[in-house]
mmCIF file of N, CA, C and O in Angstrom:
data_model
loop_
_atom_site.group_PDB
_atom_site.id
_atom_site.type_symbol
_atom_site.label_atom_id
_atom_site.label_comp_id
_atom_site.label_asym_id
_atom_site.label_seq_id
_atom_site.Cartn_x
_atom_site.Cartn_y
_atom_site.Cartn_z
ATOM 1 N N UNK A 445 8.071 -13.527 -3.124
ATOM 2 C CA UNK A 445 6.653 -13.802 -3.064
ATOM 3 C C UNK A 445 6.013 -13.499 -4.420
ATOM 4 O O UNK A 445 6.508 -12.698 -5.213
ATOM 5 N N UNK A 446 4.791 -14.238 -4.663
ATOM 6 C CA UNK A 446 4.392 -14.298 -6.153
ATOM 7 C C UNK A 446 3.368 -12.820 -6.169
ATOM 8 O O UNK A 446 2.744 -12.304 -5.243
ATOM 9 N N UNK A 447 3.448 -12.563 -7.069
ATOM 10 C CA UNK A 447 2.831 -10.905 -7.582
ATOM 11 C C UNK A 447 1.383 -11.152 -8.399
ATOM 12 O O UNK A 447 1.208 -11.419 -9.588
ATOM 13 N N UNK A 448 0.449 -10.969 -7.352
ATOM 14 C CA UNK A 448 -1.143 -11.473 -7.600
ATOM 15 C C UNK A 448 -1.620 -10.271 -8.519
ATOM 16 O O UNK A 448 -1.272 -9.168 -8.097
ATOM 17 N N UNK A 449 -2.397 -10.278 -9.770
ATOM 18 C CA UNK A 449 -3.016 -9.274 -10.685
ATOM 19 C C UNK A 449 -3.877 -9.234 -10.363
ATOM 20 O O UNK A 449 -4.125 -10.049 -9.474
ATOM 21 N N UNK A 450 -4.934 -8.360 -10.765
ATOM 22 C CA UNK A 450 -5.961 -7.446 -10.425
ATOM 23 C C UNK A 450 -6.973 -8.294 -10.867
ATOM 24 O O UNK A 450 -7.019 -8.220 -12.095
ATOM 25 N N UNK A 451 -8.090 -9.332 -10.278
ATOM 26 C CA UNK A 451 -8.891 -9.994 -10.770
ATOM 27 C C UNK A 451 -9.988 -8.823 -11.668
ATOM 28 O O UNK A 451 -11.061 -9.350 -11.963
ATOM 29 N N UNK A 452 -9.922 -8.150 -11.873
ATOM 30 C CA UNK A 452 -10.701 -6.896 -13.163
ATOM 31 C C UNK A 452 -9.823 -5.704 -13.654
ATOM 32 O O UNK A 452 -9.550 -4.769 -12.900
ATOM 33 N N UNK A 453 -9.442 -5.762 -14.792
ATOM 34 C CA UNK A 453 -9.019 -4.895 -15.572
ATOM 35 C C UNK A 453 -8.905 -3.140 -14.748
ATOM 36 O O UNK A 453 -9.853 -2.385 -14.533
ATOM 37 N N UNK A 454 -7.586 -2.926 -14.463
ATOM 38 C CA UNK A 454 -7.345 -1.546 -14.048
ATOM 39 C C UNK A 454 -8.227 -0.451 -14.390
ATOM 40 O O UNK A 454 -8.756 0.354 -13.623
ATOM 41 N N UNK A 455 -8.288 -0.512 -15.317
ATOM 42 C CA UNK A 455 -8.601 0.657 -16.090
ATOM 43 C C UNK A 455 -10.201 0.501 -15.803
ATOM 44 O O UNK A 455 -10.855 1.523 -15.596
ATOM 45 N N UNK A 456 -10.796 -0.712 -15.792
ATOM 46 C CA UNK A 456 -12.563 -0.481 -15.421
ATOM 47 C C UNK A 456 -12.934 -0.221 -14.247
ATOM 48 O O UNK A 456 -14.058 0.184 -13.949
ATOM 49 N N UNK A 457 -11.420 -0.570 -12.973
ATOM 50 C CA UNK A 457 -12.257 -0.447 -11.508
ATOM 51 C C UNK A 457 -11.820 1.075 -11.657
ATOM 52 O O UNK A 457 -12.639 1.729 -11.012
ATOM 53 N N UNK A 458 -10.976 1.825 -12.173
ATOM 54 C CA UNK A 458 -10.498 3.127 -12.222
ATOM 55 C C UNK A 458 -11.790 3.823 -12.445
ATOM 56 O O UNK A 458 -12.443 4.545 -11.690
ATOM 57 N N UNK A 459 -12.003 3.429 -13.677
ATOM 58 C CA UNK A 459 -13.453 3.868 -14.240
ATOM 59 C C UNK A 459 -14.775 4.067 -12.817
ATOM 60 O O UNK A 459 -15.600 4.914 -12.472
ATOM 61 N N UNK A 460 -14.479 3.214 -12.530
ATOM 62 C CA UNK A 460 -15.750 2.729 -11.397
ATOM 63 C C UNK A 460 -15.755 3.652 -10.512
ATOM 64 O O UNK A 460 -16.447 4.666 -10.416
ATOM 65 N N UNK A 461 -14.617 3.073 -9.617
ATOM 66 C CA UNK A 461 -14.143 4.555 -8.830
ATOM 67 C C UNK A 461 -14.059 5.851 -8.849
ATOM 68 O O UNK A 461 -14.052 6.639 -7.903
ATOM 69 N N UNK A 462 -13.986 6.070 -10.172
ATOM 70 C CA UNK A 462 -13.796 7.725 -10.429
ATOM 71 C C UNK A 462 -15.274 8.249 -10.467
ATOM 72 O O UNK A 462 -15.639 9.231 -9.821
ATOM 73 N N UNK A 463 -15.791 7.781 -10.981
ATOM 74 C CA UNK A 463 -17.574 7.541 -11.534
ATOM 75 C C UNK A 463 -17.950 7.779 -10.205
ATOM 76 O O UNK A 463 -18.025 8.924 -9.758
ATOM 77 N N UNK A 464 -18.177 6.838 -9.584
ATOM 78 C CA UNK A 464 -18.405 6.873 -8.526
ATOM 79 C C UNK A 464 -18.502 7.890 -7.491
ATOM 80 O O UNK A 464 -19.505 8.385 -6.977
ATOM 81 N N UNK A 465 -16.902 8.171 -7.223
ATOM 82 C CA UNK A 465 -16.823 9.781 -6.591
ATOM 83 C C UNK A 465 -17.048 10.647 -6.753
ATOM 84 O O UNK A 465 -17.187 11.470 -5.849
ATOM 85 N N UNK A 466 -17.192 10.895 -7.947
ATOM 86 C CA UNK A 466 -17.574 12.144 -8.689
ATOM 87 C C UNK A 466 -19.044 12.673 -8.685
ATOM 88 O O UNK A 466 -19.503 13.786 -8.942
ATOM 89 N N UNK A 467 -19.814 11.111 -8.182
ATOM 90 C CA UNK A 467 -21.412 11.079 -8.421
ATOM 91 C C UNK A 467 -21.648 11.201 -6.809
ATOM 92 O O UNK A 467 -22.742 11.630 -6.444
ATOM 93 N N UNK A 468 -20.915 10.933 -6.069
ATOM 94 C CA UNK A 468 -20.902 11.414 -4.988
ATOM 95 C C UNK A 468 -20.829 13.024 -4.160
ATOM 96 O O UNK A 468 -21.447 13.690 -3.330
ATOM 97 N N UNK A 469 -19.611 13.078 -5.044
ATOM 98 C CA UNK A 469 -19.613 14.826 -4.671
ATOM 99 C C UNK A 469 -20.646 15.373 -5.224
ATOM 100 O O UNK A 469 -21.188 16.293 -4.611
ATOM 101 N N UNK A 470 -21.196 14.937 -6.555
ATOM 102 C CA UNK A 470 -21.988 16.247 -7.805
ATOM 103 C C UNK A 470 -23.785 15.620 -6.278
ATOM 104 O O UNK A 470 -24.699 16.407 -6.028
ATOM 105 N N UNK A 471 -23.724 14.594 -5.830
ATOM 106 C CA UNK A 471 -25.461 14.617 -5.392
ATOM 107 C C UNK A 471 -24.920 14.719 -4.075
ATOM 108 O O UNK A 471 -25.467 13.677 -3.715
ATOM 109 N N UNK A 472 -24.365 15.054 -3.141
ATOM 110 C CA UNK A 472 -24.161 15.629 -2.507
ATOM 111 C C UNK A 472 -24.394 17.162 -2.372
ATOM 112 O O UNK A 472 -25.004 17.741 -1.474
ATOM 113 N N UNK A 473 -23.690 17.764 -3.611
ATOM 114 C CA UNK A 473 -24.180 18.714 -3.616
ATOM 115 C C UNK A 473 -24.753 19.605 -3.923
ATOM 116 O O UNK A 473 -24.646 20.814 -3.722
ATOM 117 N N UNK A 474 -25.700 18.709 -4.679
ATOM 118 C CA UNK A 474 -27.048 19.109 -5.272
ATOM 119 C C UNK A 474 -27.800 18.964 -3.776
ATOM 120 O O UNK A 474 -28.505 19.856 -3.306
ATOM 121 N N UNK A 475 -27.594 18.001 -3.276
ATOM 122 C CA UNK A 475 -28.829 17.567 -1.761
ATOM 123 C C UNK A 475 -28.641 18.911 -1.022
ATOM 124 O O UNK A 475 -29.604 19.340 -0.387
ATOM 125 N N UNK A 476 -27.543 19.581 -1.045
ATOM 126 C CA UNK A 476 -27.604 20.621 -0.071
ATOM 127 C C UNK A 476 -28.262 21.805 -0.411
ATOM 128 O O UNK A 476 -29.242 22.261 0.177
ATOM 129 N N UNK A 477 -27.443 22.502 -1.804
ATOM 130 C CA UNK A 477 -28.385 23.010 -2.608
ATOM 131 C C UNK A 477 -29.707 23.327 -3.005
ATOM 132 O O UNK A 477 -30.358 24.371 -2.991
ATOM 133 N N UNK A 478 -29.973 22.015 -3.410
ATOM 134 C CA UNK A 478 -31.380 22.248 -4.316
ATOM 135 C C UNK A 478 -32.169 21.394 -3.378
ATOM 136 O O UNK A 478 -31.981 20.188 -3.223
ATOM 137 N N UNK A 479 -33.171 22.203 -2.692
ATOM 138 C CA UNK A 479 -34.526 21.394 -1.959
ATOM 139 C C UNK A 479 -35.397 19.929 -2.635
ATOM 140 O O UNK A 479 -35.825 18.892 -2.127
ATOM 141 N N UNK A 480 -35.375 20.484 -3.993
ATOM 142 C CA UNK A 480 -36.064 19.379 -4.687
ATOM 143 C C UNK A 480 -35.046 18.255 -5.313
ATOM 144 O O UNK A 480 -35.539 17.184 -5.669
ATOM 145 N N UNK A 481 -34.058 18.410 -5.412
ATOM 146 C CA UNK A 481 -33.723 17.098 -5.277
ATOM 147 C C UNK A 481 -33.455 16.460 -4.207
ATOM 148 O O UNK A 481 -33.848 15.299 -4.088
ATOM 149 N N UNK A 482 -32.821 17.010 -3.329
ATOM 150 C CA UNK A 482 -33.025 16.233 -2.122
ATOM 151 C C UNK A 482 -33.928 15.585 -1.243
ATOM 152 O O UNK A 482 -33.686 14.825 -0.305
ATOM 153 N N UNK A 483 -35.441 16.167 -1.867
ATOM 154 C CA UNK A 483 -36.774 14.999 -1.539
ATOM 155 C C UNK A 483 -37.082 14.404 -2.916
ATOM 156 O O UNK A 483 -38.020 13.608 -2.882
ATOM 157 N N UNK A 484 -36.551 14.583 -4.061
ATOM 158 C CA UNK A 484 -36.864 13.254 -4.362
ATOM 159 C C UNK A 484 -35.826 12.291 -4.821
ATOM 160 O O UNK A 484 -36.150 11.105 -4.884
ATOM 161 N N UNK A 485 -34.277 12.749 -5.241
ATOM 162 C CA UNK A 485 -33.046 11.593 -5.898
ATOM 163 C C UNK A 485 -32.127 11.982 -5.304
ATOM 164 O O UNK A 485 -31.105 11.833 -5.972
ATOM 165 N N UNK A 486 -31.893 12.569 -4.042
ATOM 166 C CA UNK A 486 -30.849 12.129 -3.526
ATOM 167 C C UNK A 486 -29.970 10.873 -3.256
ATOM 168 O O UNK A 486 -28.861 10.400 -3.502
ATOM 169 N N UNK A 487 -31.517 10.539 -2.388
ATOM 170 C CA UNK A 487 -30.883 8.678 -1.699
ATOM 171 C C UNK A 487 -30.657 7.634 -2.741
ATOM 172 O O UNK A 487 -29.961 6.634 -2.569
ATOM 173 N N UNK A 488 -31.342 7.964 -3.909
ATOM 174 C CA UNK A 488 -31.117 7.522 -5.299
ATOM 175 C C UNK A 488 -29.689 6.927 -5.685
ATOM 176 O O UNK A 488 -29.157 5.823 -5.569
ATOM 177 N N UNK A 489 -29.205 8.536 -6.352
ATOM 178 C CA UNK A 489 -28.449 8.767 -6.587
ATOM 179 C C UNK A 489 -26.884 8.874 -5.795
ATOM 180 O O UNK A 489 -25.885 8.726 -6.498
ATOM 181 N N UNK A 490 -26.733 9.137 -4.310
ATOM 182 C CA UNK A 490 -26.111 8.707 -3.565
ATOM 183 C C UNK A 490 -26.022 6.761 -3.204
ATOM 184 O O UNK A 490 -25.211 6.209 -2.460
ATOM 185 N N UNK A 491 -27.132 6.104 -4.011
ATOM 186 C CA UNK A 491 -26.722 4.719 -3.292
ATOM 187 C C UNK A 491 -26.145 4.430 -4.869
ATOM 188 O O UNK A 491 -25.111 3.789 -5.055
ATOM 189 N N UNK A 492 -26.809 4.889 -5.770
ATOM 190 C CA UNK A 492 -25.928 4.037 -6.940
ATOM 191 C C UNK A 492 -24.470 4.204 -7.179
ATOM 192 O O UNK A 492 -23.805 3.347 -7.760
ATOM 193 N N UNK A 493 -23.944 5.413 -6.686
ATOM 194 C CA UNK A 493 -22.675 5.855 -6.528
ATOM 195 C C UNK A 493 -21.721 4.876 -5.478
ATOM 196 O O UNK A 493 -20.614 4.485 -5.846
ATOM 197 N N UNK A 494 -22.291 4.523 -4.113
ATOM 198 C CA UNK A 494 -22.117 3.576 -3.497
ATOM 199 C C UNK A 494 -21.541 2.522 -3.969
ATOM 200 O O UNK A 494 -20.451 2.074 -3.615
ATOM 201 N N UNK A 495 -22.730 1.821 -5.317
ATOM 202 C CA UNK A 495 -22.871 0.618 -5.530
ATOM 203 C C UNK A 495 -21.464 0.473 -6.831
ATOM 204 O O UNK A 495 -20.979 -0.543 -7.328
ATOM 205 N N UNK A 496 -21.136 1.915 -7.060
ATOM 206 C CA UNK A 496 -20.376 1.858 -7.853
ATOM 207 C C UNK A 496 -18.886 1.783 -7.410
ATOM 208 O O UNK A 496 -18.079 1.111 -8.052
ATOM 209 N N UNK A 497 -18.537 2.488 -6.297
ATOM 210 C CA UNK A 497 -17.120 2.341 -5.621
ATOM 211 C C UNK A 497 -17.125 1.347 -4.582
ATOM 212 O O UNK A 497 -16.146 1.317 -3.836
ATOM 213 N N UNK A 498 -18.267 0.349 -4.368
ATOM 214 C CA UNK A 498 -17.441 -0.584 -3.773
ATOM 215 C C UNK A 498 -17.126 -1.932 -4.435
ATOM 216 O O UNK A 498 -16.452 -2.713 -3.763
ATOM 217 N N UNK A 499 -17.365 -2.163 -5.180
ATOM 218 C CA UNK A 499 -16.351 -3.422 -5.969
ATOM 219 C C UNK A 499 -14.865 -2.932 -6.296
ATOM 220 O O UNK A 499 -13.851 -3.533 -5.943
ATOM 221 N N UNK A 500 -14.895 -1.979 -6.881
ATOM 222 C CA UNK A 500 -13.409 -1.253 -6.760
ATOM 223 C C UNK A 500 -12.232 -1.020 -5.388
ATOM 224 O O UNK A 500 -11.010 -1.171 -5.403
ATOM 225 N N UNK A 501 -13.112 -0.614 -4.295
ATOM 226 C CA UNK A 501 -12.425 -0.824 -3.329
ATOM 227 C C UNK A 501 -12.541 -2.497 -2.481
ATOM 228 O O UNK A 501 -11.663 -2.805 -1.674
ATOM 229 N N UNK A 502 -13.602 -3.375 -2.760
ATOM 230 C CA UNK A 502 -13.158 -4.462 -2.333
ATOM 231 C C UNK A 502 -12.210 -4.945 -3.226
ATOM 232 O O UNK A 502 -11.146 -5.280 -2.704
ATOM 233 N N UNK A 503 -12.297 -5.062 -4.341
ATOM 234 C CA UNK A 503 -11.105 -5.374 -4.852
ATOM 235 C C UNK A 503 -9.584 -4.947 -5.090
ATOM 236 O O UNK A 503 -8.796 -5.450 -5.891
ATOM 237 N N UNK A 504 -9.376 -3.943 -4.239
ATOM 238 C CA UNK A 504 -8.541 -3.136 -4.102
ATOM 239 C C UNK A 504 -7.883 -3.752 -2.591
ATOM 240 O O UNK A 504 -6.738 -4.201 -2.647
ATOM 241 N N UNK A 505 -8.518 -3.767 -1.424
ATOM 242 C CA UNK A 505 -8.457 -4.161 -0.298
ATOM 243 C C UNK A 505 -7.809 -5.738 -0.311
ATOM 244 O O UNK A 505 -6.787 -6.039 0.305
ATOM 245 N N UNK A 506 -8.725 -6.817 -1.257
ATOM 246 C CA UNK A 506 -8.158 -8.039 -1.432
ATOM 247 C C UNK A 506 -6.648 -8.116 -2.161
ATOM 248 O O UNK A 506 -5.807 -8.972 -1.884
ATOM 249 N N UNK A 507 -6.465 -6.962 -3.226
ATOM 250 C CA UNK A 507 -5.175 -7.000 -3.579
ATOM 251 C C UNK A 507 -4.012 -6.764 -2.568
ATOM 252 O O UNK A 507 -2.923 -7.334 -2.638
ATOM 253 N N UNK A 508 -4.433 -5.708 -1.464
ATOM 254 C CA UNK A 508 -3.593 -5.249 -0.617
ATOM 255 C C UNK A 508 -3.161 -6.413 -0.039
ATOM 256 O O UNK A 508 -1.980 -6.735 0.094
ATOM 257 N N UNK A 509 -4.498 -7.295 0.440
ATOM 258 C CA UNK A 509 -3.932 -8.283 1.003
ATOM 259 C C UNK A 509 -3.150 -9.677 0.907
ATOM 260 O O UNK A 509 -2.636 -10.406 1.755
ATOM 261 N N UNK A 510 -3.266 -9.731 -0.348
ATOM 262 C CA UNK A 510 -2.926 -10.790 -1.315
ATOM 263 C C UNK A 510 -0.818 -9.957 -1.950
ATOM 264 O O UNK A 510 -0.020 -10.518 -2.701
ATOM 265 N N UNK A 511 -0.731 -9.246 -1.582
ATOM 266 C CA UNK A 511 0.545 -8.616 -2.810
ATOM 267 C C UNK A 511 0.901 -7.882 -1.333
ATOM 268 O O UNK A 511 0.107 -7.434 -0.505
ATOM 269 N N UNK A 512 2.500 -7.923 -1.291
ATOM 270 C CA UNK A 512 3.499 -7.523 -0.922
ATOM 271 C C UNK A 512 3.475 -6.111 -1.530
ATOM 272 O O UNK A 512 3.732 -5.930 -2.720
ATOM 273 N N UNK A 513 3.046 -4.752 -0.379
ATOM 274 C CA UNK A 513 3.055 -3.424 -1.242
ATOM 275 C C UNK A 513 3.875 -2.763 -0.507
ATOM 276 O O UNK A 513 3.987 -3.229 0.627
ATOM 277 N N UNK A 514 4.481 -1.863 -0.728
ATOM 278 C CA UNK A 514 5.375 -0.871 0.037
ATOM 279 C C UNK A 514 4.843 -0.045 0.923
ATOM 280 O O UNK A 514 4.710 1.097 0.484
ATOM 281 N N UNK A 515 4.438 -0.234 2.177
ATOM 282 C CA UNK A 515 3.666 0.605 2.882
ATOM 283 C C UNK A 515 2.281 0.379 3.106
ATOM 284 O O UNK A 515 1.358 1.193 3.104
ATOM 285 N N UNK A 516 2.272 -1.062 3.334
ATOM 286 C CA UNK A 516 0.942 -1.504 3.330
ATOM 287 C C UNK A 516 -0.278 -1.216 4.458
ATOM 288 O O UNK A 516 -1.489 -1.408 4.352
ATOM 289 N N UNK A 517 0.575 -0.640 5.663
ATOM 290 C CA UNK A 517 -0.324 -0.616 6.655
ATOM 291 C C UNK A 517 -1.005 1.056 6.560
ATOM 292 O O UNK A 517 -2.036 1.415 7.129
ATOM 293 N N UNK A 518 -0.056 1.982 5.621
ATOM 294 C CA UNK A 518 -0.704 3.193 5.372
ATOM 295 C C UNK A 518 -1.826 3.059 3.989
ATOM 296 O O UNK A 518 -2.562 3.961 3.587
ATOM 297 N N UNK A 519 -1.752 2.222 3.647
ATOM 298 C CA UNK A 519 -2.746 2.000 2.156
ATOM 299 C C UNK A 519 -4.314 1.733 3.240
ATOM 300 O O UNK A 519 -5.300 2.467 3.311
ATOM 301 N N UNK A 520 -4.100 0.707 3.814
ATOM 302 C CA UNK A 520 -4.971 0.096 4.988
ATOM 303 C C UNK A 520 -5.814 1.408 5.775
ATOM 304 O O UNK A 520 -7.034 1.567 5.726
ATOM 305 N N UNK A 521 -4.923 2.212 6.439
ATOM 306 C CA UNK A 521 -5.507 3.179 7.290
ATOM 307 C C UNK A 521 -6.373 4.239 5.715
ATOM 308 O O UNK A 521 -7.437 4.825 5.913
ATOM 309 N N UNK A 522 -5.842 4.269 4.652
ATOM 310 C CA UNK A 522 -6.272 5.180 4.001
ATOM 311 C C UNK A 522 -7.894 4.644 3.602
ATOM 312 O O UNK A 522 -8.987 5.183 3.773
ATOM 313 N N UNK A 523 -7.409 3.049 2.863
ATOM 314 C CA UNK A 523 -8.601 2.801 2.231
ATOM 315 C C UNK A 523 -10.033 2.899 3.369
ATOM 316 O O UNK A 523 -11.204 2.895 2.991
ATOM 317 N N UNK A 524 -9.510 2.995 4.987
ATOM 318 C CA UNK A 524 -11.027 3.071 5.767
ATOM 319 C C UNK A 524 -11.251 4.425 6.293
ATOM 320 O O UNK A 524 -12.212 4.756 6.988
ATOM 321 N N UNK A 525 -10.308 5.167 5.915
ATOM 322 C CA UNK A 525 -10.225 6.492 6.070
ATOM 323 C C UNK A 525 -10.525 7.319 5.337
ATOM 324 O O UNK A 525 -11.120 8.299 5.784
ATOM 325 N N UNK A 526 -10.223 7.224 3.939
ATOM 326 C CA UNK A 526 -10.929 7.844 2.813
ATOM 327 C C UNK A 526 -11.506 7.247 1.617
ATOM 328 O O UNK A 526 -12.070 7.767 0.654
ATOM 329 N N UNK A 527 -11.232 6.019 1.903
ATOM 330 C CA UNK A 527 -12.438 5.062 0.812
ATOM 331 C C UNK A 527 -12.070 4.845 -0.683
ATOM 332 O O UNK A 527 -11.309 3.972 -1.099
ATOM 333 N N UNK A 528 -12.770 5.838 -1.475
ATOM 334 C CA UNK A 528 -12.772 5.916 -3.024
ATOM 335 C C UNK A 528 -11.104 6.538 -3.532
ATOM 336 O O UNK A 528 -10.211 6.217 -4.316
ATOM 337 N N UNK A 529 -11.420 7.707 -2.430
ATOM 338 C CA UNK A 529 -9.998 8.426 -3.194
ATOM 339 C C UNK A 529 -8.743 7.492 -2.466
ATOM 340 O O UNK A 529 -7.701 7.778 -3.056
ATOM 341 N N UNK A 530 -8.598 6.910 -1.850
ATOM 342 C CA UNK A 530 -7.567 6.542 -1.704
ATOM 343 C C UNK A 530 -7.330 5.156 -2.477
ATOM 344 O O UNK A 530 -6.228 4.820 -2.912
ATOM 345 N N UNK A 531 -8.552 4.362 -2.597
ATOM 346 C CA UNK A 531 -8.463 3.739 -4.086
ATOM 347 C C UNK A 531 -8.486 3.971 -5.478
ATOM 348 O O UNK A 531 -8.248 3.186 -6.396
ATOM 349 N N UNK A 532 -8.802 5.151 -5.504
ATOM 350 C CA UNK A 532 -8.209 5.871 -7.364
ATOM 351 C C UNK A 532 -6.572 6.103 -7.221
ATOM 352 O O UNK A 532 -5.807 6.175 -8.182
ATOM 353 N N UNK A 533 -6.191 6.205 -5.826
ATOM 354 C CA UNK A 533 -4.906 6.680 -5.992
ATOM 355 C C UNK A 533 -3.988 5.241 -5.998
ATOM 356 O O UNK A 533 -3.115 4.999 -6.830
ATOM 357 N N UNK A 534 -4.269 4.611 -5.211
ATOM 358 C CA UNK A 534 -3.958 3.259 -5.342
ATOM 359 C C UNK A 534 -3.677 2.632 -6.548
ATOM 360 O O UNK A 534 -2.617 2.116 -6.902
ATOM 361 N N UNK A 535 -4.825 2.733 -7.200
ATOM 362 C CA UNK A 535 -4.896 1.938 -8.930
ATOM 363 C C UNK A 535 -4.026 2.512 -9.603
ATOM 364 O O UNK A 535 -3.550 1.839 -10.518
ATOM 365 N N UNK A 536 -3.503 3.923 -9.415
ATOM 366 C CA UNK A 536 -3.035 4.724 -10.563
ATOM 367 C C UNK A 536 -1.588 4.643 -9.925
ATOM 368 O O UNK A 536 -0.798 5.298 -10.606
ATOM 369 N N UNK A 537 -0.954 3.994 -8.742
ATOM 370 C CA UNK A 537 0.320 4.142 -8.102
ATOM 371 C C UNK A 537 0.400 2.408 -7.900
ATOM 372 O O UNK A 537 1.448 2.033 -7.375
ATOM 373 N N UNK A 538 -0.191 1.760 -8.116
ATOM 374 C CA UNK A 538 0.118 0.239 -7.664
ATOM 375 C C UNK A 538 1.248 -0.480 -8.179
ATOM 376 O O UNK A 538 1.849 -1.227 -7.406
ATOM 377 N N UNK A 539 1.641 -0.363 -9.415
ATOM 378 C CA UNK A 539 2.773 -0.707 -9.898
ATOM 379 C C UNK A 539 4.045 -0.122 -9.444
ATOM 380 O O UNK A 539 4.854 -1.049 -9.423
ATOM 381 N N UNK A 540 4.596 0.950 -9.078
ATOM 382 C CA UNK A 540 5.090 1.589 -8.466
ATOM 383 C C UNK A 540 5.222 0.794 -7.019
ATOM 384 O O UNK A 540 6.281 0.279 -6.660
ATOM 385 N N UNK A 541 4.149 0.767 -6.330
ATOM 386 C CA UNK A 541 4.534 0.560 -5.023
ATOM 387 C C UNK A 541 4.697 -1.031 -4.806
ATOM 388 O O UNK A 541 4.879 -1.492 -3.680
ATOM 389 N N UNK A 542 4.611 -1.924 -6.084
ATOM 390 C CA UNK A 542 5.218 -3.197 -5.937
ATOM 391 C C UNK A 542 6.446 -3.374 -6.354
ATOM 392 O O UNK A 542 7.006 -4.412 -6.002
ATOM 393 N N UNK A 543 7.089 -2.519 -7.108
ATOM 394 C CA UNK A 543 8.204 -1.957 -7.614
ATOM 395 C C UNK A 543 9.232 -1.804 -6.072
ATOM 396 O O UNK A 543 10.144 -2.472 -5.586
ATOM 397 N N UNK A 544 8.626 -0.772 -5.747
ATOM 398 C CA UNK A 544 8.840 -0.335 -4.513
ATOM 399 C C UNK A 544 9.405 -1.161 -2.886
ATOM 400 O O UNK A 544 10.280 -0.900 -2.059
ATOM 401 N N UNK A 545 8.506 -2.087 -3.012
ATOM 402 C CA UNK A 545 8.280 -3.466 -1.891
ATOM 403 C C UNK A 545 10.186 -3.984 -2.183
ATOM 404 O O UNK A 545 11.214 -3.811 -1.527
ATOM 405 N N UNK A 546 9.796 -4.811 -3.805
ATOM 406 C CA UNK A 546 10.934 -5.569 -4.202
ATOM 407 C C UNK A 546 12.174 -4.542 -3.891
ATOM 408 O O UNK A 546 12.869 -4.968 -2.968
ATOM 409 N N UNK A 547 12.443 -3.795 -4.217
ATOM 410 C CA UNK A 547 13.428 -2.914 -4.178
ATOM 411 C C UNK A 547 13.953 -2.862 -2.657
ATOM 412 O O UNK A 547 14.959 -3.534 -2.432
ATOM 413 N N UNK A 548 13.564 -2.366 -1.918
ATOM 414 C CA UNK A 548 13.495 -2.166 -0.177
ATOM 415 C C UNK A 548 13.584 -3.073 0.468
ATOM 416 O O UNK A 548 14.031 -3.036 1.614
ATOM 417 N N UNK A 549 12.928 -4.757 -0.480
ATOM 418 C CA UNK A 549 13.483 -6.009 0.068
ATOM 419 C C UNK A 549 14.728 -6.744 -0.144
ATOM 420 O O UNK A 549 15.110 -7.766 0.427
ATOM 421 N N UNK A 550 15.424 -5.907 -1.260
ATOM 422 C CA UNK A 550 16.497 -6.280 -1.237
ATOM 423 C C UNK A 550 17.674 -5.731 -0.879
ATOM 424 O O UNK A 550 18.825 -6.146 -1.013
ATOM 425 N N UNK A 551 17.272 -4.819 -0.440
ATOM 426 C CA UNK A 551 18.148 -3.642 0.038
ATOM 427 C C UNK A 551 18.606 -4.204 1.554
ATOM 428 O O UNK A 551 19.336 -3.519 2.271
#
């Protein structure tokens, strides 16, 4: 089966994703924290973070579905199970686990 590439550069949805989560945890927990931000940039700052990990994980999801991966139905349960991080881990193991596929298919 033919081996579909990443319609955006690894390294920028990585970027995205990481960004993303990170801006997630840090206003998260500022919202709990600090009273005043949480009435006024929480929802802010929690949606731009949003806006930032999901092109990364849709495009992550379409790869899954498009490419023969080694363990595809646990990538699946992860990406709706833990979202961002299981797409940073994805990006940074994807070669590997197409590696992986071919190998086990010929076995």
């Amino acid at each position: 089966m033919k081996e579909y590439e990443l319609p955006i550069n690894k390294k920028i949805l990585l970027t995205l994703a990481t960004l993303g989560f990170a801006l997630v945890i840090i206003s998260t927990y500022l919202k709990i924290t600090d009273k005043n931000f949480a009435e006024n940039n929480s929802q802010l700052f929690i949606g731009i973070a949003l806006l930032l990990q999901i092109v990364p994980w849709i495009v992550v999801l379409i790869d899954l579905i498009k490419n023969q991966i080694h363990n595809k139905i646990m990538w699946f349960v992860g990406m709706f199970a833990f979202g961002s991080l299981t797409t940073i881990i994805y990006l940074l193991n994807r070669e590997k686990h197409l590696r992986l596929f071919k190998r086990f298919k010929n076995v």
